[in-house]
Amino acid sequence: MIAGLSHAARLVRAAYVFAREGVFGVVDPSLIPPAGQLPVRLARLIERPGAKSGARLSRALTRLGPAYLKLGQFLATRPDVVGAAMARDLEALQDRLPPFAQEEAEAVIAASLERPVAQAFVSLSPPVAAASIAQVHRGEVEIGGVRKQVAVKVLRPNVASRFRRDLSDFFFVADKAEQYSSEARRLRLVEVINTMSRSVAMEMDLRLEAAAASEMAENTKDDPDFRVPTVDWDRTTHNVLTMEWIDGIPLNDHKRLAEANVDTVELGRKVIQSFLRHALRDGFFHADMHPGNLFLDPEGRLVAVDFGIMGRLLPKERRFLAEILLGFITRNYRRVAEVHFEAGYVPAHHSVENFAQAIRAIGEPIHNRLAEEISMAKLLTLLLEVTGLFDMRTRPELILLQKTMVVVEGVARSFDPRLDIWKVADPVVREWIQRNLGPIGKVEGALTGAGELGHTLSSLPTIVSRAVTVLNQLEVMTKDGLVLAPETIAAIGRTERGRTRGRTAALWIIAVTFIGVLIAMSRL
C-alpha cells in the first residue's frame, strides 16, 4: 500500500506537468474511455499560457528529468507504440541538461580510477557537453612521454538511484494498463519498459559503451571512409570513459563544412554506405547516428562518437533486410513476401499471395517516382505498418533499424537533396547478397548446418533420457492428479493479496489525481 501511494504521488506530479505543458491537448478524445474524459477536460483547464505551441510532450519530459527524457527518446524509436506523429515529435527531444559541478565530476573520477585526478590527467577542462546520464570534459594525458587530447565522459552522481525510482513508476503504470486494457497487452507495454530498462542499465555502465566502441573499431578497421575513436582502457571504469578526442567538423555544422570545401554529395554517400555496411556486413550498428554524433576528420573519414545505443542484427535479420531491399528494387514482391514467412515473422496461417499483394501496394508507387523522391526509410516504415495487419509481432531490432535508417537518410539528404538512395545502397546490398546468398554463402551455410546437425545428434541420448523422465512424470500426474506443495499454495495467496493491493492503489491514484487537479485549479 505504501509503495502504491509513493507511485501515485510521483505520477500525480508528472500528470500535473503534462497538464501544464498542454500534453493532454494533443490526445484524441475518441481514444479515451468515457471514465477518463472528464479528468482530461479538467487537466486542459490548467494549461499554462503558450503551452499550445511547439513540442508539448518534449517540453514536459525535459521538465520531469533524466528518466523521462530517456523514456521519450526510447519511445521515439517505437512508432508502433506511440504512433507516427508522436514519434516525430519525440525525435526532436534534446537530451541536454545543465552540467553538474566540476568538483563533483573530479570526485567521481578520483573514486573510480582510485587515484587523484592530477595523476590520471595532465589537465581536465570544465564540461563541454551535458546530458541526462553523463557529461563530457576535454582532458589531456601523457603516455610514453607524449601528450594526447582525450574526451572524458563522467556519470552523473546518484543517477542510477534516480532512474531506478522513476523506472519503478513506469513499470507500475505499464502493469496496470495491461491489467485493464487489451490494447496495452497487445503493445506489450511491460516488455517495452523492460527493454528500456535494459538499455538504460547498459548506458549507465560506461565500460559497456567502451566495449561497443572497441567492437565497432575492430569491425571497421579496414573501412576507408569510417573510423572509431580509440578507447583509453587504463582510464575507463564503470563511471568514467576516456577516449581519443576528435578534432573534426561536426556534421551539423554546415557552415564549417562549406568553408572546408567538403564535397557534400560524396559525404552523403559515405553516411548511407557506412551505415548499411555496419548493419548488413557486421550486424552491429550505431543506433544514434544523428549529425551531432558524427564528425568528418582531416582525412575525410566519418568518425562516430557516443556508443551508448547500439543495434544488432542476427544473420536472419540481415538476410531479411538485404532481400527485401533487393526485392523492391527488382519488383519481386512474391520473394519479399516469402522471406517474411521463411524468417517466421508472419504466422504461417496467413496467405503468402495476400501478403505479396500488400507488399505490391507499397512497392509499385516507387516505380512511378524519380529516384531522389524515393525514401528507403519511408518504405521500411510502410512495410512495418503492413506487417502489423498480418499479425507480425513487434521486433525491437527491426524497429531500431528502421528508426536509425530514418535519421541516416535525413542526414545524407541534408547534404544532397537529390540523393539517389537506391543507387548508393545498391552496391552494398548486392555485395552482401553475393557473398552470403551466392554459391560461397550457400556452401558456408551448408557447413554450418552440418555442424549444428552433428551437435544435435551427439546430444540425442540426453534428449531421449529427458523425454522419458517427462513422460513418467506425466503418467504419475494423470494417475494421482496434480499436487500443489504448501509453499506453492502460500505463493498463490500472496499473489492474490498483491493484486488486491494493486487495485486499491489504482483507486488511490485516481482519487489523488482529482485532488491534485482541483488544487491546481484553485490556484489559478
Coordinates of C-alpha atoms in Angstrom, one line a residue:
M1 CA 0.0 0.0 0.0
I2 CA 2.8 2.4 0.9
A3 CA 4.6 1.7 -2.4
G4 CA 1.4 2.2 -4.3
L5 CA 0.9 5.6 -2.7
S6 CA 4.5 6.6 -3.5
H7 CA 4.0 5.7 -7.1
A8 CA 0.7 7.7 -7.0
A9 CA 2.3 10.8 -5.6
R10 CA 5.1 10.9 -8.2
L11 CA 2.7 10.1 -11.0
V12 CA 0.3 12.9 -10.0
R13 CA 3.3 15.3 -10.2
A14 CA 4.1 14.0 -13.7
A15 CA 0.4 14.4 -14.7
Y16 CA 0.4 18.0 -13.4
V17 CA 3.5 18.8 -15.5
F18 CA 1.9 17.1 -18.6
A19 CA -1.3 19.2 -18.0
R20 CA 0.6 22.5 -17.6
E21 CA 2.6 21.9 -20.8
G22 CA -0.6 21.1 -22.8
V23 CA 0.2 17.4 -23.5
F24 CA -3.5 16.4 -22.9
G25 CA -4.5 18.8 -25.7
V26 CA -2.9 16.5 -28.3
V27 CA -4.7 13.4 -27.1
D28 CA -7.5 12.2 -29.4
P29 CA -10.7 12.2 -27.2
S30 CA -12.1 9.3 -29.2
L31 CA -9.3 7.1 -27.8
I32 CA -10.1 7.9 -24.2
P33 CA -12.5 5.7 -22.3
P34 CA -15.7 7.5 -21.1
A35 CA -14.4 7.4 -17.5
G36 CA -11.2 9.2 -18.4
Q37 CA -12.7 12.0 -20.5
L38 CA -13.7 14.2 -17.5
P39 CA -10.2 14.2 -15.9
V40 CA -8.7 15.1 -19.3
R41 CA -11.0 18.0 -19.7
L42 CA -10.2 19.2 -16.2
A43 CA -6.5 18.9 -17.0
R44 CA -6.9 21.1 -20.1
L45 CA -8.1 23.9 -17.7
I46 CA -4.7 24.3 -16.1
E47 CA -2.6 24.6 -19.3
R48 CA -0.1 27.4 -18.9
P49 CA -0.3 30.3 -21.4
G50 CA 1.6 29.5 -24.6
A51 CA 1.5 25.7 -24.0
K52 CA -0.3 25.2 -27.3
S53 CA 2.8 26.0 -29.3
G54 CA 5.7 23.8 -30.1
A55 CA 6.6 20.2 -29.0
R56 CA 4.4 19.9 -25.8
L57 CA 5.5 16.4 -24.9
S58 CA 9.2 17.1 -25.3
R59 CA 8.9 20.2 -23.0
A60 CA 7.1 18.2 -20.4
L61 CA 9.6 15.3 -20.5
T62 CA 12.5 17.7 -20.2
R63 CA 11.0 19.3 -17.1
L64 CA 10.4 15.9 -15.5
G65 CA 14.1 14.9 -15.6
P66 CA 16.6 12.3 -16.9
A67 CA 14.5 9.1 -16.8
Y68 CA 11.6 10.8 -18.6
L69 CA 14.0 12.2 -21.2
K70 CA 15.3 8.7 -21.8
L71 CA 11.7 7.4 -22.0
G72 CA 10.9 10.0 -24.6
Q73 CA 14.0 9.1 -26.7
F74 CA 13.2 5.4 -26.4
L75 CA 9.6 5.9 -27.4
A76 CA 10.7 7.9 -30.5
T77 CA 12.1 4.5 -31.7
R78 CA 8.7 2.8 -31.2
P79 CA 6.1 4.4 -33.5
D80 CA 4.2 1.1 -33.2
V81 CA 3.5 2.1 -29.6
V82 CA 3.1 5.9 -29.6
G83 CA 2.1 6.5 -33.2
A84 CA 4.0 8.1 -36.1
A85 CA 3.0 11.7 -35.2
M86 CA 4.1 11.4 -31.6
A87 CA 7.3 9.6 -32.6
R88 CA 8.2 12.5 -34.9
D89 CA 7.6 15.0 -32.0
L90 CA 9.9 12.9 -29.7
E91 CA 12.6 12.7 -32.3
A92 CA 13.3 16.4 -31.7
L93 CA 13.8 15.8 -28.0
Q94 CA 17.2 17.1 -27.0
D95 CA 19.0 15.2 -24.3
R96 CA 20.6 18.3 -22.8
L97 CA 20.7 19.2 -19.1
P98 CA 22.7 21.7 -17.1
P99 CA 26.1 20.2 -16.1
F100 CA 26.9 19.2 -12.6
A101 CA 29.8 20.9 -10.7
Q102 CA 33.4 20.3 -11.7
E103 CA 34.2 19.3 -8.1
E104 CA 31.6 16.6 -8.2
A105 CA 33.0 15.3 -11.6
E106 CA 36.5 15.2 -10.3
A107 CA 35.4 13.4 -7.1
V108 CA 33.7 10.7 -9.3
I109 CA 36.8 10.4 -11.5
A110 CA 39.2 10.1 -8.5
A111 CA 37.0 7.5 -6.7
S112 CA 36.5 5.5 -9.9
L113 CA 40.2 5.5 -11.0
E114 CA 41.4 5.1 -7.4
R115 CA 43.9 7.9 -7.8
P116 CA 43.9 11.7 -7.8
V117 CA 42.7 13.4 -11.0
A118 CA 46.1 15.1 -11.3
Q119 CA 47.8 11.7 -11.5
A120 CA 45.4 10.4 -14.2
F121 CA 45.2 13.6 -16.3
V122 CA 47.6 16.4 -17.1
S123 CA 44.6 18.7 -17.4
L124 CA 40.8 18.5 -17.2
S125 CA 38.5 21.2 -18.6
P126 CA 35.1 22.2 -17.4
P127 CA 32.3 20.2 -19.0
V128 CA 31.8 20.8 -22.7
A129 CA 28.5 18.9 -23.0
A130 CA 26.0 17.5 -20.5
A131 CA 23.1 15.0 -21.0
S132 CA 20.8 13.1 -18.7
I133 CA 23.2 10.3 -17.8
A134 CA 26.7 11.8 -18.1
Q135 CA 28.7 14.8 -19.1
V136 CA 31.9 15.2 -21.2
H137 CA 35.1 17.0 -20.3
R138 CA 38.1 17.6 -22.5
G139 CA 41.3 16.3 -20.9
E140 CA 45.0 15.7 -21.6
V141 CA 47.0 12.6 -20.8
E142 CA 50.7 11.8 -21.0
I143 CA 51.5 8.3 -22.4
G144 CA 55.1 7.4 -23.0
G145 CA 56.2 11.0 -22.8
V146 CA 53.7 12.0 -25.5
R147 CA 50.7 14.2 -24.6
K148 CA 47.3 13.4 -26.1
Q149 CA 43.9 15.1 -26.1
V150 CA 41.1 12.9 -24.7
A151 CA 37.4 13.1 -24.1
V152 CA 36.4 12.1 -20.6
K153 CA 32.8 11.0 -20.0
V154 CA 31.6 11.0 -16.4
L155 CA 28.4 9.6 -15.0
R156 CA 26.1 11.9 -13.0
P157 CA 26.3 11.3 -9.3
N158 CA 23.4 9.3 -8.0
V159 CA 21.9 8.9 -11.4
A160 CA 21.3 5.2 -11.0
S161 CA 19.0 5.6 -8.0
R162 CA 17.0 8.3 -9.7
F163 CA 16.5 6.1 -12.7
R164 CA 15.5 3.1 -10.6
R165 CA 12.9 5.1 -8.8
D166 CA 11.3 6.5 -12.0
L167 CA 11.5 3.2 -13.8
S168 CA 9.6 1.6 -11.0
D169 CA 6.8 4.2 -11.7
F170 CA 6.9 3.3 -15.4
F171 CA 6.6 -0.4 -14.6
F172 CA 3.7 0.4 -12.2
V173 CA 1.8 2.2 -15.0
A174 CA 2.5 -0.4 -17.6
D175 CA 1.4 -3.2 -15.4
K176 CA -1.9 -1.5 -14.5
A177 CA -2.5 -0.7 -18.2
E178 CA -2.0 -4.3 -19.2
Q179 CA -4.4 -5.5 -16.4
Y180 CA -7.2 -3.3 -17.7
S181 CA -6.5 -2.7 -21.4
S182 CA -6.4 -5.3 -24.2
E183 CA -4.6 -2.7 -26.4
A184 CA -1.9 -2.3 -23.8
R185 CA -1.5 -6.1 -23.7
R186 CA -1.2 -6.2 -27.5
L187 CA 1.5 -3.5 -27.4
R188 CA 3.3 -5.4 -24.6
L189 CA 3.9 -2.2 -22.5
V190 CA 5.6 -4.1 -19.7
E191 CA 8.1 -5.6 -22.2
V192 CA 8.6 -2.1 -23.7
I193 CA 9.6 -0.7 -20.3
N194 CA 11.7 -3.9 -19.7
T195 CA 13.6 -3.2 -22.9
M196 CA 14.1 0.4 -22.0
S197 CA 15.3 -0.6 -18.5
R198 CA 18.0 -2.9 -20.0
S199 CA 19.1 -0.2 -22.5
V200 CA 19.5 2.4 -19.7
A201 CA 21.3 -0.1 -17.5
M202 CA 23.9 -0.7 -20.3
E203 CA 24.2 3.1 -20.9
M204 CA 25.0 3.6 -17.2
D205 CA 28.0 1.2 -17.3
L206 CA 30.5 3.1 -19.3
R207 CA 32.7 0.0 -19.7
L208 CA 29.9 -1.4 -21.9
E209 CA 30.0 1.7 -24.1
A210 CA 33.7 1.4 -24.3
A211 CA 33.3 -2.3 -25.3
A212 CA 30.8 -1.3 -28.1
A213 CA 33.3 1.3 -29.4
S214 CA 36.1 -1.3 -29.4
E215 CA 34.0 -3.9 -31.2
M216 CA 32.9 -1.4 -33.9
A217 CA 36.6 -0.3 -34.3
E218 CA 37.6 -3.9 -35.0
N219 CA 34.7 -4.3 -37.5
T220 CA 35.6 -1.1 -39.4
K221 CA 39.4 -1.2 -39.2
D222 CA 39.7 -1.7 -43.0
D223 CA 37.0 0.7 -44.0
P224 CA 38.4 3.7 -45.9
D225 CA 35.5 6.1 -45.1
F226 CA 34.8 5.4 -41.4
R227 CA 36.7 5.0 -38.1
V228 CA 36.1 4.9 -34.3
P229 CA 38.0 6.8 -31.6
T230 CA 40.4 4.8 -29.6
V231 CA 39.4 3.8 -26.0
D232 CA 41.9 4.5 -23.2
W233 CA 41.1 1.4 -21.1
D234 CA 43.6 2.5 -18.3
R235 CA 41.3 5.4 -17.6
T236 CA 37.9 3.7 -18.2
T237 CA 35.7 2.3 -15.4
H238 CA 32.0 1.8 -14.6
N239 CA 31.6 5.6 -14.0
V240 CA 34.3 7.1 -16.3
L241 CA 35.0 6.6 -20.1
T242 CA 38.1 8.1 -21.6
M243 CA 38.5 8.1 -25.4
E244 CA 40.6 9.8 -28.1
W245 CA 39.5 13.4 -28.6
I246 CA 38.2 14.0 -32.2
D247 CA 39.3 17.2 -33.9
G248 CA 36.9 17.1 -36.7
I249 CA 33.9 19.0 -38.1
P250 CA 30.6 18.0 -36.7
L251 CA 28.2 17.1 -39.5
N252 CA 25.6 19.5 -38.1
D253 CA 28.0 22.4 -38.7
H254 CA 27.2 23.1 -42.4
K255 CA 29.0 26.4 -42.3
R256 CA 32.4 24.9 -41.4
L257 CA 31.9 22.1 -43.9
A258 CA 31.3 24.7 -46.7
E259 CA 34.3 26.7 -45.6
A260 CA 36.4 23.5 -45.8
N261 CA 35.1 22.9 -49.4
V262 CA 33.8 19.5 -48.4
D263 CA 32.2 17.5 -51.3
T264 CA 28.7 17.2 -49.6
V265 CA 27.4 14.8 -52.3
E266 CA 30.3 12.4 -51.5
L267 CA 29.7 12.9 -47.8
G268 CA 26.0 11.9 -48.2
R269 CA 27.2 8.7 -49.9
K270 CA 29.6 7.9 -47.1
V271 CA 26.9 8.2 -44.5
I272 CA 24.5 5.9 -46.2
Q273 CA 27.0 3.2 -47.3
S274 CA 28.8 3.2 -43.9
F275 CA 25.6 2.5 -42.1
L276 CA 24.5 -0.2 -44.4
R277 CA 27.9 -1.9 -44.2
H278 CA 27.7 -1.9 -40.4
A279 CA 24.1 -3.3 -40.4
L280 CA 24.5 -5.9 -43.2
R281 CA 28.1 -6.9 -43.0
D282 CA 28.7 -6.7 -39.3
G283 CA 25.2 -7.0 -37.8
F284 CA 26.3 -4.3 -35.3
F285 CA 25.4 -0.6 -36.0
H286 CA 25.4 2.7 -34.3
A287 CA 21.8 3.4 -33.5
D288 CA 22.1 7.1 -32.7
M289 CA 23.7 8.4 -35.9
H290 CA 22.4 12.0 -35.6
P291 CA 24.6 14.8 -37.0
G292 CA 25.9 15.7 -33.6
N293 CA 27.4 12.3 -33.1
L294 CA 29.2 12.3 -36.5
F295 CA 32.4 14.1 -37.4
L296 CA 34.5 14.5 -40.5
D297 CA 38.2 14.2 -39.7
P298 CA 41.0 15.9 -41.7
E299 CA 41.5 12.7 -43.8
G300 CA 37.9 12.9 -45.0
R301 CA 36.7 9.9 -42.9
L302 CA 33.5 9.8 -40.9
V303 CA 34.1 9.4 -37.1
A304 CA 31.3 8.4 -34.8
V305 CA 31.1 9.1 -31.1
D306 CA 28.6 8.2 -28.3
F307 CA 28.2 4.4 -28.4
G308 CA 25.5 4.2 -25.7
I309 CA 22.8 3.0 -28.1
M310 CA 23.8 0.2 -30.5
G311 CA 21.8 -2.2 -32.6
R312 CA 22.4 -5.8 -33.5
L313 CA 21.1 -7.9 -36.4
L314 CA 21.4 -11.7 -36.5
P315 CA 22.2 -13.3 -39.8
K316 CA 18.5 -14.0 -40.3
E317 CA 17.6 -10.3 -39.9
R318 CA 20.5 -9.3 -42.2
R319 CA 19.2 -11.6 -44.9
F320 CA 15.7 -10.2 -44.3
L321 CA 16.9 -6.6 -44.8
A322 CA 19.0 -7.4 -47.9
E323 CA 16.4 -9.4 -49.6
I324 CA 13.5 -7.1 -49.1
L325 CA 15.6 -4.1 -50.4
L326 CA 16.6 -6.1 -53.5
G327 CA 13.1 -7.4 -53.9
F328 CA 11.7 -3.9 -54.0
I329 CA 14.5 -2.8 -56.4
T330 CA 13.7 -5.7 -58.8
R331 CA 9.9 -5.6 -58.1
N332 CA 10.0 -9.3 -56.9
Y333 CA 7.2 -8.8 -54.4
R334 CA 6.5 -12.5 -54.1
R335 CA 10.1 -13.1 -52.9
V336 CA 9.8 -10.3 -50.4
A337 CA 6.6 -11.9 -49.0
E338 CA 8.3 -15.4 -48.9
V339 CA 11.2 -14.0 -46.9
H340 CA 8.8 -12.8 -44.2
F341 CA 7.3 -16.3 -43.9
E342 CA 10.6 -18.1 -44.1
A343 CA 12.0 -15.9 -41.3
G344 CA 8.9 -16.7 -39.2
Y345 CA 7.9 -13.0 -39.0
V346 CA 4.4 -13.6 -40.4
P347 CA 2.4 -16.5 -38.9
A348 CA 2.0 -19.4 -41.3
H349 CA -1.8 -19.3 -41.3
H350 CA -1.7 -16.2 -43.5
S351 CA -1.7 -16.4 -47.3
V352 CA 1.7 -15.7 -49.0
E353 CA -0.3 -14.4 -52.0
N354 CA -2.3 -11.9 -50.0
F355 CA 0.8 -10.7 -48.2
A356 CA 2.6 -10.3 -51.6
Q357 CA -0.4 -8.2 -52.7
A358 CA 0.0 -5.9 -49.7
I359 CA 3.8 -5.6 -50.4
R360 CA 3.0 -4.7 -54.0
A361 CA 0.8 -1.8 -52.8
I362 CA 3.9 -0.4 -51.2
G363 CA 6.4 -1.1 -54.0
E364 CA 4.5 -0.1 -57.1
P365 CA 4.2 3.6 -56.3
I366 CA 8.1 3.7 -56.0
H367 CA 8.4 2.9 -59.7
N368 CA 6.4 6.0 -60.7
R369 CA 8.8 8.4 -59.0
L370 CA 12.2 9.8 -59.6
A371 CA 15.0 8.2 -57.6
E372 CA 15.5 11.2 -55.4
E373 CA 11.9 11.2 -54.4
I374 CA 12.0 7.6 -53.0
S375 CA 12.7 7.3 -49.3
M376 CA 14.1 3.9 -48.1
A377 CA 13.2 4.9 -44.6
K378 CA 9.6 5.6 -45.5
L379 CA 9.5 2.3 -47.4
L380 CA 10.6 0.4 -44.3
T381 CA 8.1 2.4 -42.2
L382 CA 5.2 1.4 -44.5
L383 CA 6.4 -2.2 -44.6
L384 CA 6.3 -2.4 -40.8
E385 CA 2.7 -1.0 -40.9
V386 CA 1.6 -3.6 -43.4
T387 CA 3.2 -6.4 -41.5
G388 CA 1.2 -5.4 -38.5
L389 CA -2.0 -6.2 -40.4
F390 CA -0.7 -9.7 -40.8
D391 CA -0.1 -10.3 -37.1
M392 CA 3.7 -9.8 -37.3
R393 CA 4.7 -9.3 -33.6
T394 CA 6.8 -6.2 -32.7
R395 CA 10.5 -6.9 -33.3
P396 CA 12.6 -4.3 -31.5
E397 CA 15.7 -4.9 -33.6
L398 CA 13.8 -4.1 -36.8
I399 CA 12.1 -1.1 -35.3
L400 CA 15.5 0.3 -34.2
L401 CA 17.0 -0.4 -37.6
Q402 CA 14.1 1.4 -39.3
K403 CA 14.4 4.5 -37.0
T404 CA 18.1 4.7 -37.5
M405 CA 17.6 4.5 -41.2
V406 CA 15.2 7.5 -41.0
V407 CA 17.9 9.5 -39.2
V408 CA 20.7 8.4 -41.5
E409 CA 18.8 9.1 -44.7
G410 CA 17.8 12.5 -43.3
V411 CA 21.5 13.3 -42.7
A412 CA 22.5 12.2 -46.1
R413 CA 19.8 14.1 -47.9
S414 CA 20.7 17.3 -45.9
F415 CA 24.0 17.2 -47.9
D416 CA 22.5 16.1 -51.2
P417 CA 18.7 16.7 -51.6
R418 CA 18.7 14.8 -54.9
L419 CA 20.5 11.8 -53.5
D420 CA 19.5 8.5 -55.3
I421 CA 19.2 6.4 -52.2
W422 CA 18.8 3.2 -54.2
K423 CA 21.9 3.8 -56.4
V424 CA 24.0 4.5 -53.4
A425 CA 22.7 1.4 -51.5
D426 CA 22.8 -1.0 -54.4
P427 CA 26.5 -1.9 -54.4
V428 CA 26.5 -2.6 -50.6
V429 CA 23.3 -4.7 -50.8
R430 CA 24.4 -6.7 -53.8
E431 CA 27.9 -7.3 -52.4
W432 CA 26.3 -8.7 -49.2
I433 CA 23.9 -10.9 -51.2
Q434 CA 26.6 -12.2 -53.5
R435 CA 28.8 -13.0 -50.5
N436 CA 26.1 -14.6 -48.3
L437 CA 23.4 -15.9 -50.6
G438 CA 25.6 -16.8 -53.6
P439 CA 27.5 -20.0 -54.1
I440 CA 30.1 -19.3 -51.4
G441 CA 27.5 -18.3 -48.9
K442 CA 25.4 -21.5 -49.6
V443 CA 28.5 -23.7 -49.1
E444 CA 29.3 -22.0 -45.8
G445 CA 25.7 -22.2 -44.7
A446 CA 25.6 -26.0 -45.5
L447 CA 28.8 -26.5 -43.4
T448 CA 27.3 -24.5 -40.5
G449 CA 24.1 -26.6 -40.8
A450 CA 26.1 -29.8 -40.8
G451 CA 27.9 -28.7 -37.7
E452 CA 24.6 -27.9 -35.9
L453 CA 23.2 -31.3 -37.0
G454 CA 26.2 -33.1 -35.6
H455 CA 25.9 -31.3 -32.3
T456 CA 22.2 -32.3 -32.2
L457 CA 22.9 -35.9 -32.9
S458 CA 25.6 -36.0 -30.2
S459 CA 23.0 -34.7 -27.7
L460 CA 20.4 -37.2 -28.7
P461 CA 20.9 -39.7 -25.8
T462 CA 20.5 -36.9 -23.3
I463 CA 17.4 -35.6 -25.1
V464 CA 15.8 -39.1 -25.1
S465 CA 16.6 -39.5 -21.4
R466 CA 14.9 -36.2 -20.5
A467 CA 11.9 -37.1 -22.6
V468 CA 11.4 -40.4 -20.8
T469 CA 11.6 -38.6 -17.5
V470 CA 8.9 -36.1 -18.5
L471 CA 6.6 -38.9 -19.8
N472 CA 7.0 -40.7 -16.5
Q473 CA 6.1 -37.5 -14.6
L474 CA 3.0 -37.0 -16.8
E475 CA 1.9 -40.6 -16.2
V476 CA 2.1 -40.0 -12.4
M477 CA 0.2 -36.7 -12.7
T478 CA -2.5 -38.5 -14.8
K479 CA -2.9 -41.3 -12.2
D480 CA -2.7 -39.2 -9.0
G481 CA -3.7 -35.7 -10.1
L482 CA -1.7 -32.5 -9.7
V483 CA -0.5 -32.0 -6.1
L484 CA 0.4 -28.5 -5.0
A485 CA 3.1 -28.0 -2.4
P486 CA 2.2 -25.9 0.7
E487 CA 4.8 -23.3 -0.5
T488 CA 3.0 -23.0 -3.9
I489 CA -0.4 -22.5 -2.2
A490 CA 1.1 -19.8 0.0
A491 CA 2.7 -18.1 -3.0
I492 CA -0.7 -18.1 -4.8
G493 CA -2.2 -16.4 -1.8
R494 CA 0.4 -13.8 -1.6
T495 CA -0.1 -13.0 -5.4
E496 CA -3.8 -12.6 -4.9
R497 CA -3.3 -10.3 -1.9
G498 CA -0.8 -8.3 -4.1
R499 CA -3.4 -7.9 -6.8
T500 CA -6.0 -6.6 -4.3
R501 CA -3.4 -4.1 -3.0
G502 CA -2.7 -3.1 -6.7
R503 CA -6.4 -2.4 -7.3
T504 CA -6.6 -0.3 -4.1
A505 CA -3.5 1.7 -5.2
A506 CA -5.1 2.3 -8.6
L507 CA -8.2 3.8 -6.9
W508 CA -5.9 5.9 -4.8
I509 CA -4.2 7.2 -8.0
I510 CA -7.5 8.3 -9.4
A511 CA -8.5 10.0 -6.2
V512 CA -5.2 11.8 -5.7
T513 CA -5.1 12.9 -9.4
F514 CA -8.5 14.6 -8.9
I515 CA -7.3 16.3 -5.7
G516 CA -4.2 17.5 -7.5
V517 CA -6.1 18.9 -10.4
L518 CA -8.6 20.6 -8.1
I519 CA -5.8 22.2 -6.0
A520 CA -4.1 23.4 -9.1
M521 CA -7.3 24.9 -10.5
S522 CA -8.0 26.7 -7.2
R523 CA -4.6 28.5 -7.5
L524 CA -5.2 29.8 -11.0

